[in-house]
Short mmCIF file of C-alpha atoms in Angstrom, two decimals:
data_model
loop_
_atom_site.label_atom_id
_atom_site.label_comp_id
_atom_site.label_asym_id
_atom_site.label_seq_id
_atom_site.Cartn_x
_atom_site.Cartn_y
_atom_site.Cartn_z
CA UNK R 1 -5.31 5.74 -18.23
CA UNK R 2 -6.13 6.19 -14.59
CA UNK R 3 -4.50 8.79 -12.39
CA UNK R 4 -4.89 9.64 -8.74
CA UNK R 5 -4.26 13.06 -7.23
CA UNK R 6 -3.78 14.15 -3.67
CA UNK R 7 -3.41 17.59 -2.19
CA UNK R 8 -1.84 19.27 -0.53
CA UNK R 9 1.53 17.57 -0.87
CA UNK R 10 2.73 18.84 2.50
CA UNK R 11 0.94 20.45 5.40
CA UNK R 12 2.00 21.85 8.75
CA UNK R 13 -0.84 22.41 11.20
CA UNK R 14 -1.06 23.34 14.88
CA UNK R 15 -2.60 20.99 17.40
CA UNK R 16 -6.34 21.50 17.64
CA UNK R 17 -6.75 22.86 14.12
CA UNK R 18 -9.04 21.23 11.53
CA UNK R 19 -7.85 19.11 8.64
CA UNK R 20 -9.07 18.40 5.14
CA UNK R 21 -7.12 16.24 2.71
CA UNK R 22 -8.49 15.57 -0.73
CA UNK R 23 -8.04 12.71 -3.14
CA UNK R 24 -9.46 12.43 -6.64
CA UNK R 25 -9.24 9.67 -9.21
CA UNK R 26 -9.50 10.07 -12.96
CA UNK R 27 -10.09 7.55 -15.70
CA UNK R 28 -12.21 4.99 -13.89
CA UNK R 29 -15.75 4.68 -12.53
CA UNK R 30 -16.99 3.43 -9.18
CA UNK R 31 -13.57 2.62 -7.77
CA UNK R 32 -12.96 1.42 -4.25
CA UNK R 33 -11.13 4.17 -2.40
CA UNK R 34 -8.81 3.91 0.60
CA UNK R 35 -7.03 6.17 3.08
CA UNK R 36 -3.83 4.93 4.69
CA UNK R 37 -1.49 6.50 7.20
CA UNK R 38 2.19 5.77 7.44
CA UNK R 39 3.98 6.92 10.58
CA UNK R 40 7.68 7.75 10.22
CA UNK R 41 9.71 4.61 9.59
CA UNK R 42 6.72 2.32 9.86
CA UNK R 43 4.30 0.37 7.71
CA UNK R 44 0.92 1.36 6.33
CA UNK R 45 -2.22 1.47 8.41
CA UNK R 46 -5.60 1.39 6.69
CA UNK R 47 -7.83 4.15 8.07
CA UNK R 48 -10.94 4.16 5.88
CA UNK R 49 -12.28 2.55 2.76
CA UNK R 50 -15.25 3.26 0.55
CA UNK R 51 -17.00 1.08 -1.99
CA UNK R 52 -19.37 3.78 -3.21
CA UNK R 53 -20.66 7.34 -2.80
CA UNK R 54 -21.55 8.02 0.80
CA UNK R 55 -20.33 4.58 1.94
CA UNK R 56 -17.49 4.79 4.42
CA UNK R 57 -16.02 2.07 6.60
CA UNK R 58 -13.56 2.80 9.37
CA UNK R 59 -10.83 0.38 10.30
CA UNK R 60 -9.31 2.24 13.22
CA UNK R 61 -11.21 4.38 15.77
CA UNK R 62 -9.68 7.84 15.96
CA UNK R 63 -10.44 11.52 15.65
CA UNK R 64 -10.36 11.35 11.85
CA UNK R 65 -13.31 10.97 9.51
CA UNK R 66 -13.74 10.38 5.80
CA UNK R 67 -16.35 11.31 3.24
CA UNK R 68 -17.04 10.46 -0.36
CA UNK R 69 -19.24 13.18 -1.81
CA UNK R 70 -18.64 12.13 -5.42
CA UNK R 71 -17.78 8.87 -7.12
CA UNK R 72 -14.11 9.70 -7.56
CA UNK R 73 -13.52 12.02 -4.63
CA UNK R 74 -12.41 10.95 -1.19
CA UNK R 75 -11.83 13.38 1.65
CA UNK R 76 -10.08 12.84 4.97
CA UNK R 77 -11.00 15.25 7.74
CA UNK R 78 -10.50 16.08 11.36
CA UNK R 79 -12.13 18.69 13.56
CA UNK R 80 -9.16 18.91 15.96
CA UNK R 81 -5.74 17.53 15.12
CA UNK R 82 -3.58 15.73 17.64
CA UNK R 83 0.19 15.45 17.67
CA UNK R 84 -0.21 11.75 16.96
CA UNK R 85 -1.95 12.55 13.68
CA UNK R 86 1.39 13.48 12.11
CA UNK R 87 2.37 11.15 9.31
CA UNK R 88 2.25 10.42 5.63
CA UNK R 89 -1.28 10.00 4.31
CA UNK R 90 -1.81 7.95 1.20
CA UNK R 91 -4.94 7.62 -0.85
CA UNK R 92 -5.42 4.57 -3.07
CA UNK R 93 -7.96 3.17 -5.48
CA UNK R 94 -8.78 -0.26 -6.82
CA UNK R 95 -11.33 -1.80 -9.12
CA UNK R 96 -14.55 -2.69 -7.40
CA UNK R 97 -14.50 -6.46 -7.54
CA UNK R 98 -12.07 -9.24 -6.85
CA UNK R 99 -8.63 -9.15 -5.39
CA UNK R 100 -7.31 -6.28 -7.40
CA UNK R 101 -4.18 -4.33 -6.76
CA UNK R 102 -4.44 -0.88 -5.27
CA UNK R 103 -2.87 2.13 -6.90
CA UNK R 104 -1.57 4.88 -4.70
CA UNK R 105 -1.47 8.63 -4.92
CA UNK R 106 1.61 10.75 -4.24
CA UNK R 107 0.69 11.24 -0.58
CA UNK R 108 0.36 14.14 1.82
CA UNK R 109 2.98 14.66 4.50
CA UNK R 110 1.25 16.11 7.58
CA UNK R 111 3.14 17.58 10.50
CA UNK R 112 1.17 18.57 13.57
CA UNK R 113 3.01 20.95 15.88
CA UNK C 1 -6.49 -12.64 11.09
CA UNK C 2 -4.17 -12.09 8.20
CA UNK C 3 -0.57 -11.16 8.81
CA UNK C 4 2.44 -10.32 6.67
CA UNK C 5 5.95 -10.42 8.11
CA UNK C 6 9.00 -8.88 6.53
CA UNK C 7 11.70 -9.85 8.98
CA UNK C 8 14.43 -7.78 7.31
CA UNK C 9 13.89 -4.19 8.35
CA UNK C 10 16.95 -2.90 6.53
CA UNK C 11 19.36 -4.34 3.95
CA UNK C 12 22.46 -2.72 2.57
CA UNK C 13 24.23 -4.01 -0.54
CA UNK C 14 26.79 -2.78 -2.97
CA UNK C 15 25.73 -2.07 -6.53
CA UNK C 16 25.60 -5.14 -8.81
CA UNK C 17 25.01 -7.52 -5.91
CA UNK C 18 21.90 -9.70 -5.92
CA UNK C 19 19.53 -9.22 -3.01
CA UNK C 20 16.49 -11.13 -1.80
CA UNK C 21 13.73 -9.57 0.25
CA UNK C 22 11.77 -12.04 2.36
CA UNK C 23 8.03 -12.07 2.91
CA UNK C 24 6.07 -14.58 5.00
CA UNK C 25 2.32 -14.44 5.32
CA UNK C 26 -0.50 -15.98 7.32
CA UNK C 27 -4.06 -16.39 6.12
CA UNK C 28 -7.01 -18.73 6.53
CA UNK C 29 -8.35 -17.90 3.08
CA UNK C 30 -7.91 -20.50 0.38
CA UNK C 31 -8.03 -17.83 -2.30
CA UNK C 32 -5.86 -14.80 -1.85
CA UNK C 33 -3.48 -12.50 -3.66
CA UNK C 34 0.00 -11.36 -2.80
CA UNK C 35 1.58 -8.10 -3.87
CA UNK C 36 4.88 -6.25 -3.80
CA UNK C 37 5.14 -2.48 -3.76
CA UNK C 38 8.14 -0.18 -3.97
CA UNK C 39 8.24 3.11 -2.05
CA UNK C 40 11.07 5.35 -3.30
CA UNK C 41 12.16 8.40 -1.29
CA UNK C 42 9.43 10.46 -2.97
CA UNK C 43 6.90 8.47 -0.93
CA UNK C 44 4.48 7.21 -3.55
CA UNK C 45 3.90 3.45 -3.51
CA UNK C 46 4.54 1.84 -6.86
CA UNK C 47 2.82 -1.43 -7.66
CA UNK C 48 5.26 -4.12 -8.80
CA UNK C 49 3.45 -7.45 -8.97
CA UNK C 50 0.31 -9.37 -8.07
CA UNK C 51 0.29 -13.13 -7.63
CA UNK C 52 -2.76 -15.30 -6.91
CA UNK C 53 -2.72 -18.25 -4.55
CA UNK C 54 -3.28 -20.79 -7.32
CA UNK C 55 -0.26 -19.84 -9.36
CA UNK C 56 3.03 -20.93 -7.83
CA UNK C 57 5.12 -20.36 -10.90
CA UNK C 58 8.02 -18.05 -10.36
CA UNK C 59 7.91 -14.81 -12.27
CA UNK C 60 10.70 -12.78 -13.78
CA UNK C 61 10.51 -9.22 -15.01
CA UNK C 62 13.85 -7.85 -16.06
CA UNK C 63 16.10 -7.77 -13.00
CA UNK C 64 13.18 -8.59 -10.71
CA UNK C 65 12.01 -12.08 -9.86
CA UNK C 66 9.52 -13.48 -7.40
CA UNK C 67 9.47 -16.88 -5.72
CA UNK C 68 6.07 -17.95 -4.37
CA UNK C 69 6.17 -21.02 -2.11
CA UNK C 70 2.75 -21.91 -0.79
CA UNK C 71 4.16 -24.73 1.35
CA UNK C 72 6.17 -22.25 3.39
CA UNK C 73 3.76 -19.31 2.99
CA UNK C 74 6.47 -17.18 1.49
CA UNK C 75 6.62 -14.75 -1.40
CA UNK C 76 10.20 -13.60 -1.75
CA UNK C 77 11.47 -10.91 -4.08
CA UNK C 78 14.92 -10.95 -5.66
CA UNK C 79 16.66 -8.09 -7.40
CA UNK C 80 19.52 -9.21 -9.62
CA UNK C 81 22.48 -6.91 -10.24
CA UNK C 82 21.11 -4.23 -7.95
CA UNK C 83 21.39 -0.56 -8.88
CA UNK C 84 21.40 2.60 -6.82
CA UNK C 85 17.93 3.43 -8.19
CA UNK C 86 16.64 0.30 -6.49
CA UNK C 87 17.13 1.99 -3.12
CA UNK C 88 13.68 2.21 -1.58
CA UNK C 89 11.38 0.64 0.97
CA UNK C 90 9.70 -2.48 -0.34
CA UNK C 91 6.38 -3.69 0.99
CA UNK C 92 4.82 -7.10 0.68
CA UNK C 93 1.03 -7.23 0.99
CA UNK C 94 -1.75 -9.81 1.20
CA UNK C 95 -5.35 -9.28 0.13
CA UNK C 96 -8.53 -10.30 1.84
CA UNK C 97 -12.12 -9.60 0.86
CA UNK C 98 -13.85 -6.65 2.43
CA UNK C 99 -16.83 -7.40 4.63
CA UNK C 100 -19.29 -6.63 1.85
CA UNK C 101 -17.38 -8.74 -0.65
CA UNK C 102 -17.18 -5.85 -3.06
CA UNK C 103 -13.47 -5.26 -3.01
CA UNK C 104 -10.25 -6.08 -1.29
CA UNK C 105 -8.26 -4.87 1.66
CA UNK C 106 -4.51 -5.17 1.73
CA UNK C 107 -2.58 -6.22 4.80
CA UNK C 108 0.93 -4.82 4.52
CA UNK C 109 4.15 -6.06 6.01
CA UNK C 110 6.34 -3.63 7.90
CA UNK C 111 8.54 -3.04 4.88
CA UNK C 112 12.21 -3.62 4.12
CA UNK C 113 14.47 -0.65 3.50
CA UNK C 114 16.95 -1.50 0.78
CA UNK C 115 20.04 0.66 0.38
CA UNK C 116 22.17 0.07 -2.67
CA UNK C 117 25.55 1.75 -2.42
CA UNK C 118 27.62 2.65 -5.48
#
């Protein structure tokens, strides 16, 4: 069966510090991968998606970036965090074709102080 | 552009009551999928159901049921005999094809917070 991992689970970072969140998927090959952000009390905003190694598409311009160095690894990064980057970050995967459901990881709660 | 509206931001019921969560969507696609997810306090989104645009049959899974009405662009979710464990935020979502046609992107509604009191 497929599983998706995210770490860290929680993170408190000062403004201006770098960020690296990691997501890995097990039990499937060539998945589509997604990064979402959920601000407190609000819905989900798609940040990035990837349909293959090294292929990243950005949905929202911001100071975040994403990379996919391996088939089942998806990394969310920032060189300098802003206060507005605080939120709950969710990674998800789906099969590569069709209108397939996305399966979500446990999330990382980021607080920027 | 696609849009999903969940007009009920918060619902509070007493245990054993039935509750319906509304979802209305907008899309120009003729083929699309609709989804419901549950987000318990732990934060992880749990997939509940997928429904394609060609299948308007209602679906029942235990205490959960879904009513898809293409004519009104609605995909409502009913929980029968609600329980405290049903307390969560529920999201409705609509899929569209990514630009390269190799996958799907979900457009989420704003979510409905359901509180079931004992």
